[in-house]
Amino acid sequence: RKEVEQDPGPFNVPEGATVAFNCTYSNSASQSFFWYRQDCRKEPKLLMSVYSSGNEDGRFTAQLNRASQYISLLIRDSKLSDSATYLCVVWDSNYQLIWGAGTKLIIKP
Amino acid sequence: GAGVSQSPSNKVTEKGKDVELRCDPISGHTALYWYRQSLGQGLEFLIYFQGNSAPDKSGLPSDRFSAERTGGSVSTLTIQRTQQEDSAVYLCASSLVGSQNYGYTFGSGTRLTVV
């Protein structure tokens, strides 16, 4: 089993729809969690951290479920510019991030 | 600098040649990471530096790969006797303290093509 697993997609979603991704992690001792966004042929960029109580940043909502060991990302009112690969990242020690392989999102007009 | 700077941005080399990739992290960032990403794949961890020391080299795929960091700043990743399977984008990232509360800032990568 991979340490961090994501559905690779692609998710094909019409503009304006709501889309959600899940990511599961294997190490119950993991402490910190992040969502990154990567555009085609570009470097990953931090989208948002994921806090225990859940957090929201505009149209984006991140949640953590420690009991089931997964994190989620919800995108509301999706825009064409949201098309990208979304990477789930888990801090599995005090110096190393473990990366999921990413979920590809395609927003259609 | 304002961001993480990597050079060269693109490198084409012949099989068997050595290459050196450079990463200049954000000023003051003590933690520096090298990752590799093959086309359509996720990120593969290579090595981590805290200051000039590398507590974790477990991701280096073979002894042809080595990395160093001097002055707690610039890092170089060297690949000796390059092979075609080394072709990938090599990404460098830095973090302020390498602690759990911070994400990373990535450079734009070096796209290595071994022909």
Short mmCIF file of C-alpha atoms in Angstrom, two decimals:
data_model
loop_
_atom_site.label_atom_id
_atom_site.label_comp_id
_atom_site.label_asym_id
_atom_site.label_seq_id
_atom_site.Cartn_x
_atom_site.Cartn_y
_atom_site.Cartn_z
CA ARG A 1 0.00 0.00 0.00
CA LYS A 2 1.29 3.44 -0.90
CA GLU A 3 1.85 5.86 1.95
CA VAL A 4 -0.33 8.52 0.34
CA GLU A 5 -2.98 7.55 -2.18
CA GLN A 6 -5.08 9.66 -4.50
CA ASP A 7 -7.51 8.89 -7.29
CA PRO A 8 -5.52 9.86 -10.40
CA GLY A 9 -8.64 10.97 -12.29
CA PRO A 10 -9.03 12.76 -14.53
CA PHE A 11 -12.11 14.39 -13.11
CA ASN A 12 -14.02 16.08 -15.91
CA VAL A 13 -16.28 18.69 -14.36
CA PRO A 14 -18.46 21.43 -15.91
CA GLU A 15 -17.65 25.00 -15.03
CA GLY A 16 -19.53 26.15 -11.96
CA ALA A 17 -19.86 22.69 -10.45
CA THR A 18 -18.54 21.56 -7.09
CA VAL A 19 -15.84 18.92 -7.03
CA ALA A 20 -14.22 17.04 -4.16
CA PHE A 21 -11.04 15.01 -3.91
CA ASN A 22 -10.02 12.62 -1.21
CA CYS A 23 -6.59 11.48 -0.22
CA THR A 24 -5.74 8.66 2.20
CA TYR A 25 -2.55 8.26 4.20
CA SER A 26 -1.14 5.21 5.93
CA ASN A 27 0.83 6.61 8.86
CA SER A 28 -1.51 7.43 11.72
CA ALA A 29 1.24 9.50 13.35
CA SER A 30 1.31 11.99 10.47
CA GLN A 31 0.95 15.50 11.75
CA SER A 32 0.73 17.99 8.93
CA PHE A 33 -1.11 17.95 5.67
CA PHE A 34 -1.12 20.13 2.59
CA TRP A 35 -2.74 20.47 -0.80
CA TYR A 36 -0.54 21.59 -3.68
CA ARG A 37 -1.57 22.51 -7.18
CA GLN A 38 0.55 21.73 -10.22
CA ASP A 39 -0.15 23.14 -13.65
CA CYS A 40 1.07 21.28 -16.71
CA ARG A 41 4.85 21.40 -16.98
CA LYS A 42 5.10 23.73 -14.00
CA GLU A 43 6.37 23.26 -10.47
CA PRO A 44 3.94 22.47 -7.62
CA LYS A 45 2.63 25.43 -5.67
CA LEU A 46 1.16 25.37 -2.20
CA LEU A 47 -2.62 25.73 -2.35
CA MET A 48 -3.45 25.40 1.32
CA SER A 49 -2.51 23.71 4.54
CA VAL A 50 -5.06 21.39 6.14
CA TYR A 51 -5.87 22.02 9.77
CA SER A 52 -7.48 19.62 12.21
CA SER A 53 -10.62 21.72 12.46
CA GLY A 54 -10.89 22.13 8.71
CA ASN A 55 -10.23 25.37 6.90
CA GLU A 56 -11.57 27.43 4.06
CA ASP A 57 -9.94 29.79 1.61
CA GLY A 58 -12.43 31.36 -0.74
CA ARG A 59 -13.92 28.64 -2.91
CA PHE A 60 -11.59 26.00 -1.44
CA THR A 61 -12.31 23.95 1.68
CA ALA A 62 -9.91 21.44 3.19
CA GLN A 63 -10.82 18.88 5.82
CA LEU A 64 -8.98 16.27 7.85
CA ASN A 65 -10.43 13.03 9.17
CA ARG A 66 -7.82 11.49 11.47
CA ALA A 67 -9.95 8.51 12.43
CA SER A 68 -10.25 7.40 8.82
CA GLN A 69 -6.87 8.84 7.84
CA TYR A 70 -7.94 10.93 4.93
CA ILE A 71 -7.96 14.54 3.88
CA SER A 72 -10.27 16.17 1.40
CA LEU A 73 -10.35 19.21 -0.85
CA LEU A 74 -13.63 20.75 -1.97
CA ILE A 75 -13.76 23.28 -4.78
CA ARG A 76 -17.00 25.22 -5.17
CA ASP A 77 -18.13 27.17 -8.24
CA SER A 78 -15.25 25.72 -10.25
CA LYS A 79 -13.51 27.93 -12.82
CA LEU A 80 -11.72 27.00 -15.99
CA SER A 81 -8.51 28.18 -14.31
CA ASP A 82 -8.93 25.50 -11.65
CA SER A 83 -7.87 22.89 -14.20
CA ALA A 84 -4.67 21.40 -12.83
CA THR A 85 -3.31 18.42 -10.94
CA TYR A 86 -3.97 18.56 -7.20
CA LEU A 87 -1.35 16.92 -5.03
CA CYS A 88 -1.99 15.68 -1.52
CA VAL A 89 1.03 15.96 0.76
CA VAL A 90 1.57 14.49 4.22
CA TRP A 91 4.38 15.32 6.61
CA ASP A 92 5.46 11.88 7.73
CA SER A 93 8.40 12.85 9.89
CA ASN A 94 9.96 16.06 11.04
CA TYR A 95 11.73 16.65 7.75
CA GLN A 96 10.12 14.77 4.91
CA LEU A 97 6.96 15.28 2.97
CA ILE A 98 5.28 12.30 1.36
CA TRP A 99 3.54 13.15 -1.88
CA GLY A 100 0.53 11.61 -3.52
CA ALA A 101 0.70 11.09 -7.26
CA GLY A 102 -1.96 13.74 -7.81
CA THR A 103 -5.51 14.01 -9.09
CA LYS A 104 -6.02 15.62 -12.46
CA LEU A 105 -8.93 18.02 -12.71
CA ILE A 106 -10.32 19.27 -16.02
CA ILE A 107 -12.96 22.00 -15.93
CA LYS A 108 -15.07 22.13 -19.07
CA PRO A 109 -16.80 25.27 -20.33
CA GLY B 1 16.39 35.95 -3.59
CA ALA B 2 12.68 36.32 -4.03
CA GLY B 3 12.15 32.68 -4.90
CA VAL B 4 13.92 29.38 -5.37
CA SER B 5 16.14 29.58 -8.40
CA GLN B 6 17.28 26.55 -10.38
CA SER B 7 19.71 26.34 -13.26
CA PRO B 8 19.87 25.38 -15.97
CA SER B 9 16.17 25.35 -16.79
CA ASN B 10 16.78 22.82 -19.54
CA LYS B 11 19.66 20.43 -20.09
CA VAL B 12 20.15 17.96 -22.90
CA THR B 13 23.09 15.63 -22.43
CA GLU B 14 24.48 12.54 -24.03
CA LYS B 15 24.24 9.21 -22.27
CA GLY B 16 27.31 8.63 -20.14
CA LYS B 17 28.09 12.29 -19.51
CA ASP B 18 28.03 13.90 -16.07
CA VAL B 19 25.63 16.73 -15.28
CA GLU B 20 25.41 19.21 -12.44
CA LEU B 21 22.18 20.88 -11.43
CA ARG B 22 22.08 23.93 -9.22
CA CYS B 23 19.56 25.18 -6.69
CA ASP B 24 19.64 28.56 -5.00
CA PRO B 25 17.04 28.53 -2.19
CA ILE B 26 15.17 31.42 -0.70
CA SER B 27 17.49 33.42 1.50
CA GLY B 28 17.35 32.22 5.10
CA HIS B 29 15.65 28.91 4.34
CA THR B 30 17.55 26.25 6.24
CA ALA B 31 15.85 23.22 4.73
CA LEU B 32 16.42 22.24 1.11
CA TYR B 33 14.98 19.32 -0.79
CA TRP B 34 15.57 17.70 -4.15
CA TYR B 35 12.77 15.86 -5.94
CA ARG B 36 12.47 14.24 -9.32
CA GLN B 37 9.36 14.09 -11.45
CA SER B 38 9.09 11.95 -14.54
CA LEU B 39 6.50 12.78 -17.18
CA GLY B 40 3.00 12.15 -15.88
CA GLN B 41 4.29 10.85 -12.55
CA GLY B 42 4.25 12.11 -8.99
CA LEU B 43 7.15 13.60 -7.10
CA GLU B 44 10.01 11.29 -6.11
CA PHE B 45 12.01 12.37 -3.06
CA LEU B 46 15.78 12.35 -3.58
CA ILE B 47 17.53 14.07 -0.68
CA TYR B 48 16.99 16.53 2.13
CA PHE B 49 19.44 19.05 3.60
CA GLN B 50 19.18 20.78 6.94
CA GLY B 51 21.86 23.42 6.75
CA ASN B 52 24.82 21.77 5.06
CA SER B 53 24.15 18.27 6.32
CA ALA B 54 21.96 15.67 4.66
CA PRO B 55 20.12 13.60 7.29
CA ASP B 56 18.23 11.69 4.64
CA LYS B 57 19.81 10.50 1.42
CA SER B 58 17.52 7.50 1.12
CA GLY B 59 15.87 8.70 -2.06
CA LEU B 60 18.99 8.87 -4.21
CA PRO B 61 18.34 6.17 -6.84
CA SER B 62 21.92 5.02 -7.25
CA ASP B 63 25.52 5.85 -6.39
CA ARG B 64 25.69 7.86 -9.61
CA PHE B 65 23.69 10.53 -7.80
CA SER B 66 25.24 12.83 -5.24
CA ALA B 67 24.39 16.20 -3.77
CA GLU B 68 26.06 18.78 -1.64
CA ARG B 69 25.18 22.05 -0.05
CA THR B 70 27.65 24.70 0.99
CA GLY B 71 27.29 27.71 3.22
CA GLY B 72 23.77 26.63 4.09
CA SER B 73 22.66 28.06 0.79
CA VAL B 74 23.32 26.82 -2.75
CA SER B 75 23.00 23.12 -3.46
CA THR B 76 24.23 21.10 -6.41
CA LEU B 77 22.89 17.75 -7.54
CA THR B 78 25.38 15.78 -9.63
CA ILE B 79 24.49 12.84 -11.81
CA GLN B 80 27.44 10.86 -13.11
CA ARG B 81 27.39 8.67 -16.22
CA THR B 82 23.83 9.72 -17.06
CA GLN B 83 21.38 7.14 -18.33
CA GLN B 84 18.20 7.62 -20.34
CA GLU B 85 16.08 6.73 -17.31
CA ASP B 86 17.53 9.79 -15.57
CA SER B 87 15.48 11.99 -17.91
CA ALA B 88 13.02 13.91 -15.74
CA VAL B 89 12.34 17.28 -14.21
CA TYR B 90 14.50 17.83 -11.15
CA LEU B 91 12.80 20.09 -8.64
CA CYS B 92 14.36 21.85 -5.70
CA ALA B 93 12.35 23.21 -2.79
CA SER B 94 13.24 25.13 0.32
CA SER B 95 11.54 25.68 3.63
CA LEU B 96 12.11 28.13 6.44
CA VAL B 97 12.87 25.73 9.28
CA GLY B 98 12.02 22.25 8.00
CA SER B 99 9.38 21.95 10.65
CA GLN B 100 5.93 20.53 10.38
CA ASN B 101 4.10 23.78 10.08
CA TYR B 102 5.51 24.91 6.80
CA GLY B 103 4.99 23.91 3.24
CA TYR B 104 7.71 24.21 0.67
CA THR B 105 8.44 26.68 -2.06
CA PHE B 106 9.56 25.06 -5.27
CA GLY B 107 11.87 26.27 -7.97
CA SER B 108 10.75 25.96 -11.56
CA GLY B 109 12.91 22.90 -12.06
CA THR B 110 15.58 21.64 -14.42
CA ARG B 111 14.28 19.56 -17.29
CA LEU B 112 16.96 16.96 -17.99
CA THR B 113 16.91 14.98 -21.20
CA VAL B 114 19.45 12.22 -21.71
CA VAL B 115 19.82 11.22 -25.36
#
